[in-house]
Each structure stands twice: as structure tokens, then as C-alpha cells.
Short mmCIF file of C-alpha atoms in Angstrom, two decimals:
data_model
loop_
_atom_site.label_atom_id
_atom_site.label_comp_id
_atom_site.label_asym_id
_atom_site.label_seq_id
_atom_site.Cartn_x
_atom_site.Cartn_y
_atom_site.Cartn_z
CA UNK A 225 8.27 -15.82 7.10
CA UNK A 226 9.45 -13.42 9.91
CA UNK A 227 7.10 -10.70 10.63
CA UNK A 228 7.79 -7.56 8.57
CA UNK A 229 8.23 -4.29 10.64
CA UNK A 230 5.64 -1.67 10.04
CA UNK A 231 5.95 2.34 10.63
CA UNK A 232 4.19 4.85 11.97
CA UNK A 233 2.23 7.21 9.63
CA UNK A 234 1.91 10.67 11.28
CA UNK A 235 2.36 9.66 14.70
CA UNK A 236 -0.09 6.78 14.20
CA UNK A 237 1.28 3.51 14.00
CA UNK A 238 0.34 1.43 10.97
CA UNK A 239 2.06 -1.45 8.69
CA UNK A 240 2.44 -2.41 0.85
CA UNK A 241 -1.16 -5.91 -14.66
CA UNK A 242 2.44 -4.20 -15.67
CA UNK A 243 1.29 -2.10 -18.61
CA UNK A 244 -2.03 -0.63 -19.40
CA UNK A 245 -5.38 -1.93 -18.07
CA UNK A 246 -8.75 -1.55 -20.61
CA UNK A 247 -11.42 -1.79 -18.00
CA UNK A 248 -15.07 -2.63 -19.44
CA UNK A 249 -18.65 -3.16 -18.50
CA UNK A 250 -19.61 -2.65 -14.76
CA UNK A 251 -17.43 -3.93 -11.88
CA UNK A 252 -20.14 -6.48 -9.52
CA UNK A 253 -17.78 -5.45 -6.35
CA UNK A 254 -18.24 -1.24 -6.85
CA UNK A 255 -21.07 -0.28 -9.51
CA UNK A 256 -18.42 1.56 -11.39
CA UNK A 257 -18.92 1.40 -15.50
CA UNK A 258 -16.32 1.78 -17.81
CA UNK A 259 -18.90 4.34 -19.73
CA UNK A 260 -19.04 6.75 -16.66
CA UNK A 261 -15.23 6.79 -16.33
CA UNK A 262 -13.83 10.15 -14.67
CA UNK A 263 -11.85 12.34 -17.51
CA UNK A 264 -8.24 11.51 -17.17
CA UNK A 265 -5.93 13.78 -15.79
CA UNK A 266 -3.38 15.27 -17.88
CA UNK A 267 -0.84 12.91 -19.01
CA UNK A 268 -3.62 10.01 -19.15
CA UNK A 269 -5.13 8.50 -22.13
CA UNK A 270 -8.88 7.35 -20.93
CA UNK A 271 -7.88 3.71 -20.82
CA UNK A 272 -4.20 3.97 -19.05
CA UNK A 273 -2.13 4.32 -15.81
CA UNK A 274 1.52 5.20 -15.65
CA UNK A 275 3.71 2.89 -13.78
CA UNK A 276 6.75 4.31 -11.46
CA UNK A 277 10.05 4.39 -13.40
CA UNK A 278 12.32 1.47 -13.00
CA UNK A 279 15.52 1.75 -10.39
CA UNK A 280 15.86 5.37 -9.77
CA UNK A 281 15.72 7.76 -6.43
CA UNK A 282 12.99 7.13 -3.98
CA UNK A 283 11.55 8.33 -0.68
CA UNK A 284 8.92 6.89 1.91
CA UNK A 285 7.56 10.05 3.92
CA UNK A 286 3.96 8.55 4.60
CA UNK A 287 4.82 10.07 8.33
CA UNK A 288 5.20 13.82 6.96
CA UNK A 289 6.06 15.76 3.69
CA UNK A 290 8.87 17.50 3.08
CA UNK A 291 10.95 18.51 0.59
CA UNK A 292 12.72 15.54 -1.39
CA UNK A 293 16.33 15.46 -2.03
CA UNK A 294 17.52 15.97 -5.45
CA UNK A 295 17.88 12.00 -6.12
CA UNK A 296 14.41 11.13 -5.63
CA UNK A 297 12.08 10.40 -8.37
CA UNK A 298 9.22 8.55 -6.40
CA UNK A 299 7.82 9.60 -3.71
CA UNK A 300 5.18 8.08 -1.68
CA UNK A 301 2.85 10.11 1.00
CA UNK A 302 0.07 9.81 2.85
CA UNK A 303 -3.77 10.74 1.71
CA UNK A 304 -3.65 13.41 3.60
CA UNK A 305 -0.73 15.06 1.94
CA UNK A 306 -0.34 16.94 -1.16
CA UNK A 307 1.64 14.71 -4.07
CA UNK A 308 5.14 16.45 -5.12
CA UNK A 309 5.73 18.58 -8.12
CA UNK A 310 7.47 16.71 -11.15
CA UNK A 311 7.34 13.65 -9.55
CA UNK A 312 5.63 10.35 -9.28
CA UNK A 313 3.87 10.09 -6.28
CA UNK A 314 2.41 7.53 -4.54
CA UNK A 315 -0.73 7.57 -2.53
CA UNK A 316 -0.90 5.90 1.01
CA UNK A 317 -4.07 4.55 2.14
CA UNK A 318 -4.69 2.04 5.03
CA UNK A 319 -7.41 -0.46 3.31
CA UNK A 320 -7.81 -3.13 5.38
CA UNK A 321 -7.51 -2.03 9.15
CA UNK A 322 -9.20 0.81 11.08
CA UNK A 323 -6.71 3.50 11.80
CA UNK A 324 -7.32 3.95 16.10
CA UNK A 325 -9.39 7.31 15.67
CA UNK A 326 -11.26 6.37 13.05
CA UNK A 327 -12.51 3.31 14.65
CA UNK A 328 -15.58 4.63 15.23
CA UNK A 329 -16.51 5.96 11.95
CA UNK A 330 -16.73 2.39 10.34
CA UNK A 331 -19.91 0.46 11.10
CA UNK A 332 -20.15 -2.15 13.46
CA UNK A 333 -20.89 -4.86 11.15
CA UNK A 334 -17.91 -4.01 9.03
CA UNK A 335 -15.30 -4.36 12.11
CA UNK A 336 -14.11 -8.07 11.98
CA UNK A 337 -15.52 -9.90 14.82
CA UNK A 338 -14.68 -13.13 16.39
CA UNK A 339 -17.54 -15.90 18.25
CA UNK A 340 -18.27 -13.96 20.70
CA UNK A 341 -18.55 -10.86 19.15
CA UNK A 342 -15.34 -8.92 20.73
CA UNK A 343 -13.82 -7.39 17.47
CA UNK A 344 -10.26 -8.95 16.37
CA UNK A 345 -7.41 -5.88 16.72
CA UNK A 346 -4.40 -5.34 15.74
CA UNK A 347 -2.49 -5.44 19.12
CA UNK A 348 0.91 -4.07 18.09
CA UNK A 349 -0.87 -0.73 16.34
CA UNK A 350 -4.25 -1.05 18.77
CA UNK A 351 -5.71 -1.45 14.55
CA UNK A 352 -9.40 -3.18 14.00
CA UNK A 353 -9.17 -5.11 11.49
CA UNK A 354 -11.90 -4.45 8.38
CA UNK A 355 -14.36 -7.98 7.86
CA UNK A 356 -13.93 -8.68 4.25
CA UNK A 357 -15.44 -12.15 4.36
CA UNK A 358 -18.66 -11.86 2.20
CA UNK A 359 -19.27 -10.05 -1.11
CA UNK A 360 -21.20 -7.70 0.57
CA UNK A 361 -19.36 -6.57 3.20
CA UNK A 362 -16.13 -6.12 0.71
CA UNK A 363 -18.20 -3.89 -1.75
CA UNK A 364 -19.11 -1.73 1.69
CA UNK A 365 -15.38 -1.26 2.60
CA UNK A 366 -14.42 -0.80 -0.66
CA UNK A 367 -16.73 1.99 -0.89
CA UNK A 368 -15.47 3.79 1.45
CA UNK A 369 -11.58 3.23 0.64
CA UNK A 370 -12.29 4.07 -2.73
CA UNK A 371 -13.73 7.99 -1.36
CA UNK A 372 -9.80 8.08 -0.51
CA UNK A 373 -9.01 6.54 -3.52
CA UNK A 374 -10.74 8.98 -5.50
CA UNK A 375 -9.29 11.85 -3.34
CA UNK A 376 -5.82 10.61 -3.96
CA UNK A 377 -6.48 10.98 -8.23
CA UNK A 378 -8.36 14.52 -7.81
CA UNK A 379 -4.91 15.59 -5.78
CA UNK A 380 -3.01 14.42 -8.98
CA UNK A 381 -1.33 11.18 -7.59
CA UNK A 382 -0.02 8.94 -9.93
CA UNK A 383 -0.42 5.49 -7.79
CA UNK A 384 -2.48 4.48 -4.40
CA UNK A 385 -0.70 2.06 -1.95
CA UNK A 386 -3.18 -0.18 -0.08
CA UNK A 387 -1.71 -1.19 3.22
CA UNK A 388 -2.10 -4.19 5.38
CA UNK A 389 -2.94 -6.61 2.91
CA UNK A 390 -1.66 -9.34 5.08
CA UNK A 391 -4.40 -8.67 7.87
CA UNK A 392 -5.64 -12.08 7.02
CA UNK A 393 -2.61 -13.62 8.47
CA UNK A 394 -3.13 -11.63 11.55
CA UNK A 395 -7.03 -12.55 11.48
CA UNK A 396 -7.31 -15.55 13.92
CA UNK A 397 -7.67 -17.09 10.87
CA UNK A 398 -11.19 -15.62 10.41
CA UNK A 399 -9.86 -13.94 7.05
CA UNK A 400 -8.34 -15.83 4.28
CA UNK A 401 -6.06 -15.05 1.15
CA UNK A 402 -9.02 -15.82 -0.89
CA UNK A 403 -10.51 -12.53 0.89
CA UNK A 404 -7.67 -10.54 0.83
CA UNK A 405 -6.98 -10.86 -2.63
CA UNK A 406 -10.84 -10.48 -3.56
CA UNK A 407 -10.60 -7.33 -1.71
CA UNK A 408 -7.85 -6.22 -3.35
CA UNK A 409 -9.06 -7.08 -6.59
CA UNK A 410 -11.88 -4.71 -6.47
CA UNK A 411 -9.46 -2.08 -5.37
CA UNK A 412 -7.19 -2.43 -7.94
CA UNK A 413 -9.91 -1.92 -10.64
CA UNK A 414 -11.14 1.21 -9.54
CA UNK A 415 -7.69 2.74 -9.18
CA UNK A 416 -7.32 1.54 -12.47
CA UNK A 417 -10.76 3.46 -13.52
CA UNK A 418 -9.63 6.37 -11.86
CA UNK A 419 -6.21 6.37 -13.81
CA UNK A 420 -4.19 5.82 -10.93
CA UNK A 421 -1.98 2.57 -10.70
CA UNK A 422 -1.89 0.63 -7.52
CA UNK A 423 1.04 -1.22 -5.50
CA UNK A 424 1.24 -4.31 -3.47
CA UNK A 425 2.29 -4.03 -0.40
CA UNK A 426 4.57 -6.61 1.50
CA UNK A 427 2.43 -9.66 1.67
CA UNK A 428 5.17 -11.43 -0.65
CA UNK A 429 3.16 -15.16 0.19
CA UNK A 430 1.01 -13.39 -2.43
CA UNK A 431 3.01 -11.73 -5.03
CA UNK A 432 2.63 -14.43 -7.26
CA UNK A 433 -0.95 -14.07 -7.87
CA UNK A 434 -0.47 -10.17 -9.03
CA UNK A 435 -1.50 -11.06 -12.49
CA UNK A 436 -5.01 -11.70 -11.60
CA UNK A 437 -5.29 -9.32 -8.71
CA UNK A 438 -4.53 -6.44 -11.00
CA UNK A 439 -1.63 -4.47 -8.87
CA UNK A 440 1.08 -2.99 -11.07
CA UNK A 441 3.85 -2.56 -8.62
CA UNK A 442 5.32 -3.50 -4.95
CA UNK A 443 6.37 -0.83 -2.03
CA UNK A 444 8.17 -3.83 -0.23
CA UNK A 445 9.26 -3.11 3.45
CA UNK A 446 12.42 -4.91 4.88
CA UNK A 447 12.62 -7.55 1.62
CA UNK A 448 16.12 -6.98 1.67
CA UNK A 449 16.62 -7.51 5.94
CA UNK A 450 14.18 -10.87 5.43
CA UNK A 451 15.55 -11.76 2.35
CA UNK A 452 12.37 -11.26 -0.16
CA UNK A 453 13.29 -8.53 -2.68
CA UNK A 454 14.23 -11.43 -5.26
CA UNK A 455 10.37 -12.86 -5.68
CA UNK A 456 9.46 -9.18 -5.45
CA UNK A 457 11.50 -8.32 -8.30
CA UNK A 458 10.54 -11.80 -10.05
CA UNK A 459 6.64 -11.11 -9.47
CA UNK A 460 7.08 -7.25 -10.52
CA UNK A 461 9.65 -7.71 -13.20
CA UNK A 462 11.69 -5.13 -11.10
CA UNK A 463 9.04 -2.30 -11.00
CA UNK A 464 9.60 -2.70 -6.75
CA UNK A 465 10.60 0.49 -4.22
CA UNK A 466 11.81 -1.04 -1.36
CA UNK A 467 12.32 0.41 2.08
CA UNK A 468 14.99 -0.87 4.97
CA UNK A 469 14.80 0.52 8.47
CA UNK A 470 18.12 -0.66 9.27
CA UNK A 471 21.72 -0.25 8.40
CA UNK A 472 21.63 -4.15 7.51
CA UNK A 473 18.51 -4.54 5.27
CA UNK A 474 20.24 -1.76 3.12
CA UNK A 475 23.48 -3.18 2.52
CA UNK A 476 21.37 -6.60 2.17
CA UNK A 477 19.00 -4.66 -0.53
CA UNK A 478 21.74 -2.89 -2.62
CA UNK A 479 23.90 -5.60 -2.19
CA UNK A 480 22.20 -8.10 -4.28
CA UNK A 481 19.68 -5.29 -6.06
CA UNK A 482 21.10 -2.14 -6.15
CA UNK A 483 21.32 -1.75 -10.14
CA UNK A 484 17.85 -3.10 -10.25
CA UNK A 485 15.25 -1.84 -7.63
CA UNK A 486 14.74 1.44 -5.88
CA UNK A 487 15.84 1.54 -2.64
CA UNK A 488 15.61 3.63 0.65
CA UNK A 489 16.63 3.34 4.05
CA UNK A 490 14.16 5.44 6.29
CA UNK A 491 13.76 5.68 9.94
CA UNK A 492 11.26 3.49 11.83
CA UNK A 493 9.51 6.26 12.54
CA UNK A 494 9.60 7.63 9.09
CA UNK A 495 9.69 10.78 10.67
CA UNK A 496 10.91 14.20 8.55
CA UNK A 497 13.94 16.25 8.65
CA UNK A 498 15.21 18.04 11.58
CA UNK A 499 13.47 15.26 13.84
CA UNK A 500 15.89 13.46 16.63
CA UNK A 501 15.01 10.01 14.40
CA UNK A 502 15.24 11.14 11.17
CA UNK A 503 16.89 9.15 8.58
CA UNK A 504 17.25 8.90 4.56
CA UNK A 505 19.83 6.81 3.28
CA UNK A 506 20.34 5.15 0.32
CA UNK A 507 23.84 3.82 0.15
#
């Protein structure tokens, strides 16, 4: 599969159970119990999430809020942002790689390192990746993605979008799928607890194990440009916002998808209005 182009998220350069979930008894990966569940936000009943609307207006601005346009009824943004009035909004979060300046606030152990001890980075976005390889050290990590996680609900997101769930395949082959979608597992159920559905994203070598990995939706980059959207849309029955950074990929996507998925064409540098790169198209 060709290599799917990532963005950069606020100048820093990083790379995406339909229905209700009744969570019970204690999760082994986090400690959380289904009898010391958070009270729902408004809108929630105390055992549900609410899934983005099918096919309808969408915009990716993990690199800065703004304003959406009048056609846009998702919207996804990064932790660090505020989620937008009246609409579903989706919560970025970069789960399995170490953002550059953060680096140094993970531990040592929990920075994937290879035999001789140098850790394994991302080289394209200068990213360490996170060393999800035991139980242990995935209930660690998760602990601390689920802090933004849990910051993402109290803002009054509707969704949380893990990204760079296909570190393993940048890994050296020190990380497998097996870990990646253990990892992801554990994520998904405390979004869940916390009310909040969760997307896949890219990664489409595993969309067909979403059933048992517990993610409710897909923020697919370039499936239309690499010709992916359709197991997307298979795995997801549809419920898939899709961005293209090129002129191509959106013709590509709305081409063969248009009346089914939602679809945006952003800049590479996802970058907001009145910037030299900015773009937002969606036909």
C-alpha cells in the first residue's frame, strides 16, 4: 500500500462497534469500572455514544480553528482547541507517537527502543514512537492518552481521533498489529466510558478487525488518491470522513463516493483561512 500523506497539526508535523456500546465490569488495560462511570453529558444516555451523521459537510482543521463554512456538519480539531457550537466535533489526539516537544515528558521506558537502546523515530515528523509491546507498558500509555481523552469529553466533544495507528508498520518491525490493535482496544473502551465515540484512523490493512477493536468510525486520509475509501466504507458501513490533499484524490473520492461519504479537500498544511496555503474544497 503506498504510504499515506500525513499533515501538520499546528505547525507540528504529525500523520486516523456502529451503534451503542454497554461497557461492564472493570477494564484489565485502565482500572476503569462501569460502576464509577463519569455522568454523561447532555444528550448522552449513561450507556451510549453518538456516531457522526452519515454523508454530510465536513472539515479537518486539526492545524487551527476557525470558523466553519455553512456546509459543514463535522468538524474535527485538535485537543487543544475548543469543539464547535451545534456541531459534531471530533477530538484529535496523537496516541501512539511522541509529538517532538513533548518527547521528554514521556518516560524513558515507554519510548520504543531498538537493540541497542537508540529509540526508533519517526524520521519524516522527527516523532518517537510510544513502546506498546507488553501489557504493562500499554496500560502506562494509555493512561496518559486517556488524561487527553478525558479532556476532550469535559470540552464537550462528541468523538476522539487516535492518530498513528499504523506506527507498527513504521516500527522496524519491533511493533506488531497484534499491539496496535491491543492498544487501541483499550482506547476505544474508555472513550466509550467517557461517552465519546472514537475513529480509526487510516491504517485500512486493519479496518477489518473494527468489530473487535471497538472504533465506531474512520477519518481516512487520501483513500480516495490511493484508492481505499471502498473497504473504508465496507468496514464502516459508510460512517467514513475522508480528507484529499490534492485536486486528484477529490475528484477520485467524489467520483466513486460522493453520495455516500463525507468528503474534504484540505491543504497539506491544513492551515486556516487567510493563510498563503489555505484550502477547503469539496467539489
Amino acid at each position: 500500500m503506498p504510504p499515506v500523506k500525513r499533515v501538520l497539526r499546528a505547525g507540528v508535523p504529525v500523520t486516523a462497534l456502529a451503534g451503542l456500546l454497554t461497557l461492564a465490569g472493570c477494564d484489565a488495560g485502565t482500572g476503569t469500572s462501569a460502576s464509577a462511570k463519569p455522568t454523561p453529558r447532555p444528550g448522552r444516555t449513561a450507556t451510549s455514544v453518538e456516531l457522526p451523521p452519515l454523508h454530510t459537510g465536513f472539515d479537518y482543521q486539526i492545524g487551527g480553528a476557525y470558523p466553519p463554512a455553512a456546509d459543514v456538519r463535522v468538524v474535527s480539531r485538535d485537543r487543544s482547541s475548543s469543539p464547535a457550537g451545534g456541531l459534531y466535533n471530533i477530538c484529535y489526539v496523537n496516541a501512539f507517537q511522541a509529538q517532538p516537544e513533548e518527547r521528554g515528558q514521556w518516560p524513558a521506558d515507554l519510548l520504543l527502543r531498538d537493540a541497542d537502546g537508540k529509540v526508533v523515530v519517526d524520521q519524516d515528523w522527527n516523532e518517537a514512537l510510544l513502546d506498546i509491546r507488553t501489557p504493562d507498558k500499554r496500560r502506562r500509555v494509555a493512561a496518559r492518552v486517556e488524561k487527553w481523552i478525558d479532556d476532550c469529553a469535559d470540552k464537550g466533544f462528541d468523538a476522539v481521533e487516535p492518530d498513528n495507528y499504523d506506527s507498527y508498520t513504521r516500527s522496524r518491525k519491533l511493533l506488531s498489529a497484534e499491539d496496535a490493535t491491543a492498544f487501541i482496544t483499550l482506547l476505544s473502551r474508555h472513550a466509550h466510558a467517557r461517552h465519546l465515540a472514537i475513529g480509526q484512523k487510516n491504517t485500512v490493512e486493519l479496518a477489518g478487525v473494527r468489530s473487535r477493536t471497538g472504533l465506531d468510525f474512520a477519518v481516512a486520509e487520501e483513500c480516495g488518491e490511493y484508492d481505499e475509501c471502498g473497504e473504508y466504507a465496507k468496514a464502516f458501513h459508510d460512517r467514513v470522513v475522508v480528507v484529499e490533499y490534492t485536486d486528484s484524490g477529490l475528484r477520485k473520492a467524489r467520483s466513486a463516493f460522493g453520495d455516500r461519504l463525507s468528503i474534504v479537500r484540505r491543504d497539506v498544511k491544513v492551515s486556516t483561512p487567510g493563510s498563503a496555503d489555505y484550502v477547503r474544497e469539496t467539489r
